[in-house]
Amino acid sequence: MVKVKPRPAVNGVASADRVLTVLTAFRIGDSALGLAELAERTQLNKSTIMRLMVSLETHGLINRMADGRYQLASEVMRLNAVYQDALDLERHIMPLLHQLTEGIGETASFYVRHGAYRLCQYRVNSQHSLRLHLQPGDMRPMDNAAGAQALRTPFDKGATLETAFYSCGATDPHAASMALPVYDAQHEVIGALVVSGPASRLTEEYARSVQGQLHDAAQTLMRSLGCKG
């Protein structure tokens, strides 16, 4: 058991807070931001932002463009790579898939979008002899199957889902599945948790009776990825 150390009883540094306020003002879809927009988002004055940008440029986190606007620089990408490596997605997902398979009795998988297809990245097969024989690396079409629907669901709709997606016969006439989208800290869809099995066992009625387990697993995974509602 890992002993949790208490947080040190110290306050943050105001200058560091301001730097991070500017850096985190950038949002998905921003190619570059001008001083006026940064000032509006951060509530800092322009002269302060300009001084902070000098430090951010020095450390490779920001580039100043020829027109005076600012954009995130390559150091941000390097830090993201470090974060992703430290995150070790498999370490978070596999225990949840085992938990779902044991609790629901059917195969649990994690799918990601791969162009016009959905790719099975991780999978824990059920103990039943009658099951869908797919393996990690196998691809399925982005059709009307529950997993495909989940992968197409943006955060503003997926965050309020009370009922998991359910499909029967969408890809395979004898197969059924239920799924929920999984979002990262930037509220981007990174994958879908899917429970699948023969339509004779994974009926819609049974799926609805156990979907709480799928919701709990999805929420646990998203919290570990830093996703906040």
PDB file of C-alpha atoms in Angstrom:
ATOM      1  CA  MET A   1       0.000   0.000   0.000  1.00  0.00           C
ATOM      2  CA  VAL A   2       1.360   3.416  -0.972  1.00  0.00           C
ATOM      3  CA  LYS A   3       1.497   5.892   1.879  1.00  0.00           C
ATOM      4  CA  VAL A   4      -0.098   9.183   0.868  1.00  0.00           C
ATOM      5  CA  LYS A   5       1.976  12.151   1.936  1.00  0.00           C
ATOM      6  CA  PRO A   6       0.139  15.320   2.999  1.00  0.00           C
ATOM      7  CA  ARG A   7       0.474  18.404   0.835  1.00  0.00           C
ATOM      8  CA  PRO A   8       3.061  20.896   2.143  1.00  0.00           C
ATOM      9  CA  ALA A   9       1.463  23.763   4.050  1.00  0.00           C
ATOM     10  CA  VAL A  10       2.761  26.520   1.784  1.00  0.00           C
ATOM     11  CA  ASN A  11       1.165  29.004  -0.579  1.00  0.00           C
ATOM     12  CA  GLY A  12       1.776  29.289  -4.292  1.00  0.00           C
ATOM     13  CA  VAL A  13       3.894  32.010  -5.898  1.00  0.00           C
ATOM     14  CA  ALA A  14       1.912  34.865  -7.416  1.00  0.00           C
ATOM     15  CA  SER A  15       4.245  35.293 -10.403  1.00  0.00           C
ATOM     16  CA  ALA A  16       4.038  31.578 -11.189  1.00  0.00           C
ATOM     17  CA  ASP A  17       0.260  31.742 -10.924  1.00  0.00           C
ATOM     18  CA  ARG A  18       0.195  34.537 -13.489  1.00  0.00           C
ATOM     19  CA  VAL A  19       2.465  32.639 -15.883  1.00  0.00           C
ATOM     20  CA  LEU A  20       0.266  29.560 -15.661  1.00  0.00           C
ATOM     21  CA  THR A  21      -2.869  31.659 -16.057  1.00  0.00           C
ATOM     22  CA  VAL A  22      -1.531  32.931 -19.381  1.00  0.00           C
ATOM     23  CA  LEU A  23      -0.367  29.500 -20.543  1.00  0.00           C
ATOM     24  CA  THR A  24      -3.675  27.811 -19.722  1.00  0.00           C
ATOM     25  CA  ALA A  25      -5.644  30.550 -21.488  1.00  0.00           C
ATOM     26  CA  PHE A  26      -5.015  28.690 -24.742  1.00  0.00           C
ATOM     27  CA  ARG A  27      -7.903  26.439 -25.742  1.00  0.00           C
ATOM     28  CA  ILE A  28      -8.513  23.722 -28.296  1.00  0.00           C
ATOM     29  CA  GLY A  29      -8.960  25.401 -31.670  1.00  0.00           C
ATOM     30  CA  ASP A  30      -6.669  28.353 -30.917  1.00  0.00           C
ATOM     31  CA  SER A  31      -3.965  28.669 -33.551  1.00  0.00           C
ATOM     32  CA  ALA A  32      -2.654  31.906 -32.049  1.00  0.00           C
ATOM     33  CA  LEU A  33      -3.841  34.595 -29.628  1.00  0.00           C
ATOM     34  CA  GLY A  34      -3.273  38.338 -29.567  1.00  0.00           C
ATOM     35  CA  LEU A  35      -2.677  40.476 -26.485  1.00  0.00           C
ATOM     36  CA  ALA A  36      -6.256  41.745 -26.394  1.00  0.00           C
ATOM     37  CA  GLU A  37      -7.745  38.266 -26.326  1.00  0.00           C
ATOM     38  CA  LEU A  38      -5.222  37.059 -23.744  1.00  0.00           C
ATOM     39  CA  ALA A  39      -6.002  40.046 -21.558  1.00  0.00           C
ATOM     40  CA  GLU A  40      -9.719  39.334 -21.797  1.00  0.00           C
ATOM     41  CA  ARG A  41      -9.281  35.665 -20.907  1.00  0.00           C
ATOM     42  CA  THR A  42      -6.794  36.152 -18.064  1.00  0.00           C
ATOM     43  CA  GLN A  43      -7.929  39.509 -16.655  1.00  0.00           C
ATOM     44  CA  LEU A  44      -4.264  40.581 -16.659  1.00  0.00           C
ATOM     45  CA  ASN A  45      -3.086  43.812 -18.219  1.00  0.00           C
ATOM     46  CA  LYS A  46      -1.235  43.738 -21.509  1.00  0.00           C
ATOM     47  CA  SER A  47       2.111  44.917 -20.134  1.00  0.00           C
ATOM     48  CA  THR A  48       2.099  42.095 -17.586  1.00  0.00           C
ATOM     49  CA  ILE A  49       1.264  39.551 -20.271  1.00  0.00           C
ATOM     50  CA  MET A  50       4.093  40.802 -22.487  1.00  0.00           C
ATOM     51  CA  ARG A  51       6.601  40.355 -19.653  1.00  0.00           C
ATOM     52  CA  LEU A  52       5.317  36.888 -18.893  1.00  0.00           C
ATOM     53  CA  MET A  53       5.533  35.931 -22.546  1.00  0.00           C
ATOM     54  CA  VAL A  54       9.259  36.713 -22.550  1.00  0.00           C
ATOM     55  CA  SER A  55       9.773  34.042 -19.868  1.00  0.00           C
ATOM     56  CA  LEU A  56       7.533  31.566 -21.683  1.00  0.00           C
ATOM     57  CA  GLU A  57       9.441  32.162 -24.923  1.00  0.00           C
ATOM     58  CA  THR A  58      12.752  31.649 -23.140  1.00  0.00           C
ATOM     59  CA  HIS A  59      11.619  28.207 -21.993  1.00  0.00           C
ATOM     60  CA  GLY A  60      10.242  27.226 -25.405  1.00  0.00           C
ATOM     61  CA  LEU A  61       6.600  27.181 -24.336  1.00  0.00           C
ATOM     62  CA  ILE A  62       5.447  30.109 -26.490  1.00  0.00           C
ATOM     63  CA  ASN A  63       6.375  31.492 -29.898  1.00  0.00           C
ATOM     64  CA  ARG A  64       5.789  35.134 -30.839  1.00  0.00           C
ATOM     65  CA  MET A  65       4.624  35.382 -34.438  1.00  0.00           C
ATOM     66  CA  ALA A  66       5.532  38.121 -36.911  1.00  0.00           C
ATOM     67  CA  ASP A  67       2.104  39.747 -36.531  1.00  0.00           C
ATOM     68  CA  GLY A  68       2.550  40.034 -32.741  1.00  0.00           C
ATOM     69  CA  ARG A  69       0.260  37.144 -31.801  1.00  0.00           C
ATOM     70  CA  TYR A  70       1.392  34.210 -29.681  1.00  0.00           C
ATOM     71  CA  GLN A  71       1.111  30.468 -30.186  1.00  0.00           C
ATOM     72  CA  LEU A  72       2.074  27.425 -28.142  1.00  0.00           C
ATOM     73  CA  ALA A  73       5.555  26.109 -28.941  1.00  0.00           C
ATOM     74  CA  SER A  74       7.210  22.707 -29.204  1.00  0.00           C
ATOM     75  CA  GLU A  75       8.045  22.402 -25.504  1.00  0.00           C
ATOM     76  CA  VAL A  76       4.335  21.989 -24.843  1.00  0.00           C
ATOM     77  CA  MET A  77       4.320  18.985 -27.178  1.00  0.00           C
ATOM     78  CA  ARG A  78       7.355  17.515 -25.423  1.00  0.00           C
ATOM     79  CA  LEU A  79       5.671  17.871 -22.038  1.00  0.00           C
ATOM     80  CA  ASN A  80       2.534  16.244 -23.434  1.00  0.00           C
ATOM     81  CA  ALA A  81       4.639  13.293 -24.633  1.00  0.00           C
ATOM     82  CA  VAL A  82       6.153  13.003 -21.151  1.00  0.00           C
ATOM     83  CA  TYR A  83       2.661  13.140 -19.647  1.00  0.00           C
ATOM     84  CA  GLN A  84       1.309  10.476 -21.991  1.00  0.00           C
ATOM     85  CA  ASP A  85       4.276   8.224 -21.254  1.00  0.00           C
ATOM     86  CA  ALA A  86       3.800   8.661 -17.514  1.00  0.00           C
ATOM     87  CA  LEU A  87       0.058   8.168 -17.814  1.00  0.00           C
ATOM     88  CA  ASP A  88       0.440   4.589 -19.118  1.00  0.00           C
ATOM     89  CA  LEU A  89      -3.107   4.242 -20.439  1.00  0.00           C
ATOM     90  CA  GLU A  90      -3.035   0.463 -20.308  1.00  0.00           C
ATOM     91  CA  ARG A  91      -2.380   0.565 -16.567  1.00  0.00           C
ATOM     92  CA  HIS A  92      -5.617   2.498 -16.048  1.00  0.00           C
ATOM     93  CA  ILE A  93      -7.794   0.612 -18.516  1.00  0.00           C
ATOM     94  CA  MET A  94      -6.993  -3.076 -18.068  1.00  0.00           C
ATOM     95  CA  PRO A  95      -8.083  -3.398 -14.415  1.00  0.00           C
ATOM     96  CA  LEU A  96     -11.405  -1.775 -15.338  1.00  0.00           C
ATOM     97  CA  LEU A  97     -11.928  -4.175 -18.240  1.00  0.00           C
ATOM     98  CA  HIS A  98     -11.275  -7.150 -15.969  1.00  0.00           C
ATOM     99  CA  GLN A  99     -13.714  -5.671 -13.457  1.00  0.00           C
ATOM    100  CA  LEU A 100     -16.410  -5.213 -16.107  1.00  0.00           C
ATOM    101  CA  THR A 101     -15.960  -8.724 -17.502  1.00  0.00           C
ATOM    102  CA  GLU A 102     -16.177 -10.273 -14.055  1.00  0.00           C
ATOM    103  CA  GLY A 103     -19.131  -8.137 -12.990  1.00  0.00           C
ATOM    104  CA  ILE A 104     -21.224  -8.315 -16.154  1.00  0.00           C
ATOM    105  CA  GLY A 105     -20.094 -11.670 -17.494  1.00  0.00           C
ATOM    106  CA  GLU A 106     -19.412 -10.454 -21.032  1.00  0.00           C
ATOM    107  CA  THR A 107     -16.370  -9.261 -22.998  1.00  0.00           C
ATOM    108  CA  ALA A 108     -15.119  -5.752 -22.191  1.00  0.00           C
ATOM    109  CA  SER A 109     -13.051  -3.695 -24.631  1.00  0.00           C
ATOM    110  CA  PHE A 110     -11.582  -0.255 -25.168  1.00  0.00           C
ATOM    111  CA  TYR A 111     -11.920   1.113 -28.703  1.00  0.00           C
ATOM    112  CA  VAL A 112     -10.262   4.132 -30.306  1.00  0.00           C
ATOM    113  CA  ARG A 113     -11.032   5.985 -33.526  1.00  0.00           C
ATOM    114  CA  HIS A 114      -8.754   5.036 -36.414  1.00  0.00           C
ATOM    115  CA  GLY A 115      -9.785   7.033 -39.463  1.00  0.00           C
ATOM    116  CA  ALA A 116     -12.965   5.535 -40.881  1.00  0.00           C
ATOM    117  CA  TYR A 117     -12.704   2.602 -38.479  1.00  0.00           C
ATOM    118  CA  ARG A 118     -12.738   1.842 -34.763  1.00  0.00           C
ATOM    119  CA  LEU A 119      -9.815  -0.136 -33.470  1.00  0.00           C
ATOM    120  CA  CYS A 120      -9.916  -2.518 -30.530  1.00  0.00           C
ATOM    121  CA  GLN A 121      -6.986  -1.357 -28.410  1.00  0.00           C
ATOM    122  CA  TYR A 122      -7.529  -3.393 -25.239  1.00  0.00           C
ATOM    123  CA  ARG A 123      -9.796  -6.354 -24.579  1.00  0.00           C
ATOM    124  CA  VAL A 124     -10.679  -8.856 -21.862  1.00  0.00           C
ATOM    125  CA  ASN A 125     -12.700 -11.790 -23.181  1.00  0.00           C
ATOM    126  CA  SER A 126     -15.520 -13.382 -21.242  1.00  0.00           C
ATOM    127  CA  GLN A 127     -15.248 -16.928 -19.933  1.00  0.00           C
ATOM    128  CA  HIS A 128     -18.128 -18.097 -22.141  1.00  0.00           C
ATOM    129  CA  SER A 129     -17.283 -20.472 -24.979  1.00  0.00           C
ATOM    130  CA  LEU A 130     -19.828 -18.596 -27.113  1.00  0.00           C
ATOM    131  CA  ARG A 131     -18.403 -15.114 -27.568  1.00  0.00           C
ATOM    132  CA  LEU A 132     -17.195 -12.675 -30.217  1.00  0.00           C
ATOM    133  CA  HIS A 133     -13.702 -13.647 -31.309  1.00  0.00           C
ATOM    134  CA  LEU A 134     -11.988 -10.269 -31.709  1.00  0.00           C
ATOM    135  CA  GLN A 135      -8.519  -9.344 -30.491  1.00  0.00           C
ATOM    136  CA  PRO A 136      -6.631  -6.093 -29.796  1.00  0.00           C
ATOM    137  CA  GLY A 137      -5.649  -4.585 -33.133  1.00  0.00           C
ATOM    138  CA  ASP A 138      -8.782  -5.743 -34.945  1.00  0.00           C
ATOM    139  CA  MET A 139     -10.771  -3.012 -36.671  1.00  0.00           C
ATOM    140  CA  ARG A 140     -14.489  -2.593 -37.183  1.00  0.00           C
ATOM    141  CA  PRO A 141     -16.396  -0.001 -39.249  1.00  0.00           C
ATOM    142  CA  MET A 142     -17.703   3.259 -37.814  1.00  0.00           C
ATOM    143  CA  ASP A 143     -21.266   2.045 -38.253  1.00  0.00           C
ATOM    144  CA  ASN A 144     -24.236   2.208 -35.866  1.00  0.00           C
ATOM    145  CA  ALA A 145     -22.732  -0.133 -33.279  1.00  0.00           C
ATOM    146  CA  ALA A 146     -22.735   1.205 -29.725  1.00  0.00           C
ATOM    147  CA  GLY A 147     -18.954   1.681 -29.671  1.00  0.00           C
ATOM    148  CA  ALA A 148     -18.994   3.706 -32.900  1.00  0.00           C
ATOM    149  CA  GLN A 149     -21.801   5.890 -31.570  1.00  0.00           C
ATOM    150  CA  ALA A 150     -19.808   6.544 -28.406  1.00  0.00           C
ATOM    151  CA  LEU A 151     -16.696   7.502 -30.389  1.00  0.00           C
ATOM    152  CA  ARG A 152     -18.745  10.086 -32.321  1.00  0.00           C
ATOM    153  CA  THR A 153     -20.173  11.739 -29.197  1.00  0.00           C
ATOM    154  CA  PRO A 154     -18.666  15.135 -28.231  1.00  0.00           C
ATOM    155  CA  PHE A 155     -18.181  16.049 -24.587  1.00  0.00           C
ATOM    156  CA  ASP A 156     -21.123  18.461 -24.382  1.00  0.00           C
ATOM    157  CA  LYS A 157     -23.471  15.576 -25.175  1.00  0.00           C
ATOM    158  CA  GLY A 158     -21.557  12.687 -23.659  1.00  0.00           C
ATOM    159  CA  ALA A 159     -21.034  14.305 -20.248  1.00  0.00           C
ATOM    160  CA  THR A 160     -24.771  14.226 -19.574  1.00  0.00           C
ATOM    161  CA  LEU A 161     -25.481  10.709 -20.848  1.00  0.00           C
ATOM    162  CA  GLU A 162     -27.637   8.809 -18.389  1.00  0.00           C
ATOM    163  CA  THR A 163     -28.161   5.783 -20.628  1.00  0.00           C
ATOM    164  CA  ALA A 164     -25.332   3.882 -22.299  1.00  0.00           C
ATOM    165  CA  PHE A 165     -25.464   3.383 -26.061  1.00  0.00           C
ATOM    166  CA  TYR A 166     -26.894  -0.014 -26.979  1.00  0.00           C
ATOM    167  CA  SER A 167     -26.947  -1.790 -30.325  1.00  0.00           C
ATOM    168  CA  CYS A 168     -27.945  -5.210 -31.574  1.00  0.00           C
ATOM    169  CA  GLY A 169     -27.006  -6.584 -34.986  1.00  0.00           C
ATOM    170  CA  ALA A 170     -25.337  -3.369 -36.155  1.00  0.00           C
ATOM    171  CA  THR A 171     -22.062  -4.982 -37.270  1.00  0.00           C
ATOM    172  CA  ASP A 172     -22.758  -8.662 -36.670  1.00  0.00           C
ATOM    173  CA  PRO A 173     -26.366  -9.930 -36.801  1.00  0.00           C
ATOM    174  CA  HIS A 174     -25.761 -12.152 -33.778  1.00  0.00           C
ATOM    175  CA  ALA A 175     -23.906  -9.609 -31.612  1.00  0.00           C
ATOM    176  CA  ALA A 176     -24.976  -6.889 -29.184  1.00  0.00           C
ATOM    177  CA  SER A 177     -23.016  -4.246 -27.330  1.00  0.00           C
ATOM    178  CA  MET A 178     -23.297  -1.275 -25.026  1.00  0.00           C
ATOM    179  CA  ALA A 179     -20.786   1.536 -24.773  1.00  0.00           C
ATOM    180  CA  LEU A 180     -19.875   4.889 -23.261  1.00  0.00           C
ATOM    181  CA  PRO A 181     -17.406   7.531 -24.500  1.00  0.00           C
ATOM    182  CA  VAL A 182     -14.252   8.327 -22.534  1.00  0.00           C
ATOM    183  CA  TYR A 183     -12.856  11.880 -22.453  1.00  0.00           C
ATOM    184  CA  ASP A 184      -9.451  13.237 -21.477  1.00  0.00           C
ATOM    185  CA  ALA A 185      -8.526  16.379 -19.547  1.00  0.00           C
ATOM    186  CA  GLN A 186      -9.154  18.518 -22.656  1.00  0.00           C
ATOM    187  CA  HIS A 187     -12.661  17.007 -23.054  1.00  0.00           C
ATOM    188  CA  GLU A 188     -11.606  15.222 -26.227  1.00  0.00           C
ATOM    189  CA  VAL A 189     -12.939  11.735 -26.990  1.00  0.00           C
ATOM    190  CA  ILE A 190     -10.005   9.372 -26.559  1.00  0.00           C
ATOM    191  CA  GLY A 191     -11.944   6.132 -26.790  1.00  0.00           C
ATOM    192  CA  ALA A 192     -14.975   4.119 -25.800  1.00  0.00           C
ATOM    193  CA  LEU A 193     -15.569   1.502 -23.140  1.00  0.00           C
ATOM    194  CA  VAL A 194     -17.546  -1.330 -24.728  1.00  0.00           C
ATOM    195  CA  VAL A 195     -19.224  -4.425 -23.330  1.00  0.00           C
ATOM    196  CA  SER A 196     -20.181  -6.927 -26.024  1.00  0.00           C
ATOM    197  CA  GLY A 197     -21.621 -10.410 -26.346  1.00  0.00           C
ATOM    198  CA  PRO A 198     -24.089 -12.617 -28.190  1.00  0.00           C
ATOM    199  CA  ALA A 199     -27.466 -10.939 -28.691  1.00  0.00           C
ATOM    200  CA  SER A 200     -29.108 -13.882 -26.959  1.00  0.00           C
ATOM    201  CA  ARG A 201     -27.331 -13.024 -23.696  1.00  0.00           C
ATOM    202  CA  LEU A 202     -26.655  -9.301 -23.895  1.00  0.00           C
ATOM    203  CA  THR A 203     -30.257  -8.285 -24.432  1.00  0.00           C
ATOM    204  CA  GLU A 204     -31.281  -4.659 -24.092  1.00  0.00           C
ATOM    205  CA  GLU A 205     -33.052  -5.490 -20.844  1.00  0.00           C
ATOM    206  CA  TYR A 206     -29.941  -7.102 -19.374  1.00  0.00           C
ATOM    207  CA  ALA A 207     -27.724  -4.279 -20.655  1.00  0.00           C
ATOM    208  CA  ARG A 208     -29.889  -1.673 -18.908  1.00  0.00           C
ATOM    209  CA  SER A 209     -29.780  -3.675 -15.675  1.00  0.00           C
ATOM    210  CA  VAL A 210     -25.956  -3.652 -15.563  1.00  0.00           C
ATOM    211  CA  GLN A 211     -25.144  -0.345 -17.258  1.00  0.00           C
ATOM    212  CA  GLY A 212     -24.385   1.224 -13.872  1.00  0.00           C
ATOM    213  CA  GLN A 213     -21.179  -0.812 -13.792  1.00  0.00           C
ATOM    214  CA  LEU A 214     -20.188   0.598 -17.177  1.00  0.00           C
ATOM    215  CA  HIS A 215     -20.950   4.155 -16.026  1.00  0.00           C
ATOM    216  CA  ASP A 216     -18.835   3.672 -12.892  1.00  0.00           C
ATOM    217  CA  ALA A 217     -15.922   2.322 -14.926  1.00  0.00           C
ATOM    218  CA  ALA A 218     -16.103   5.202 -17.417  1.00  0.00           C
ATOM    219  CA  GLN A 219     -16.194   7.787 -14.618  1.00  0.00           C
ATOM    220  CA  THR A 220     -13.249   6.138 -12.854  1.00  0.00           C
ATOM    221  CA  LEU A 221     -11.207   6.115 -16.054  1.00  0.00           C
ATOM    222  CA  MET A 222     -11.984   9.736 -16.875  1.00  0.00           C
ATOM    223  CA  ARG A 223     -11.070  10.891 -13.378  1.00  0.00           C
ATOM    224  CA  SER A 224      -7.711   9.115 -13.723  1.00  0.00           C
ATOM    225  CA  LEU A 225      -7.201  10.976 -17.031  1.00  0.00           C
ATOM    226  CA  GLY A 226      -7.901  14.331 -15.407  1.00  0.00           C
ATOM    227  CA  CYS A 227     -11.292  14.873 -17.028  1.00  0.00           C
ATOM    228  CA  LYS A 228     -13.537  17.216 -15.067  1.00  0.00           C
ATOM    229  CA  GLY A 229     -17.162  17.910 -15.874  1.00  0.00           C
TER     230      GLY A 229
END
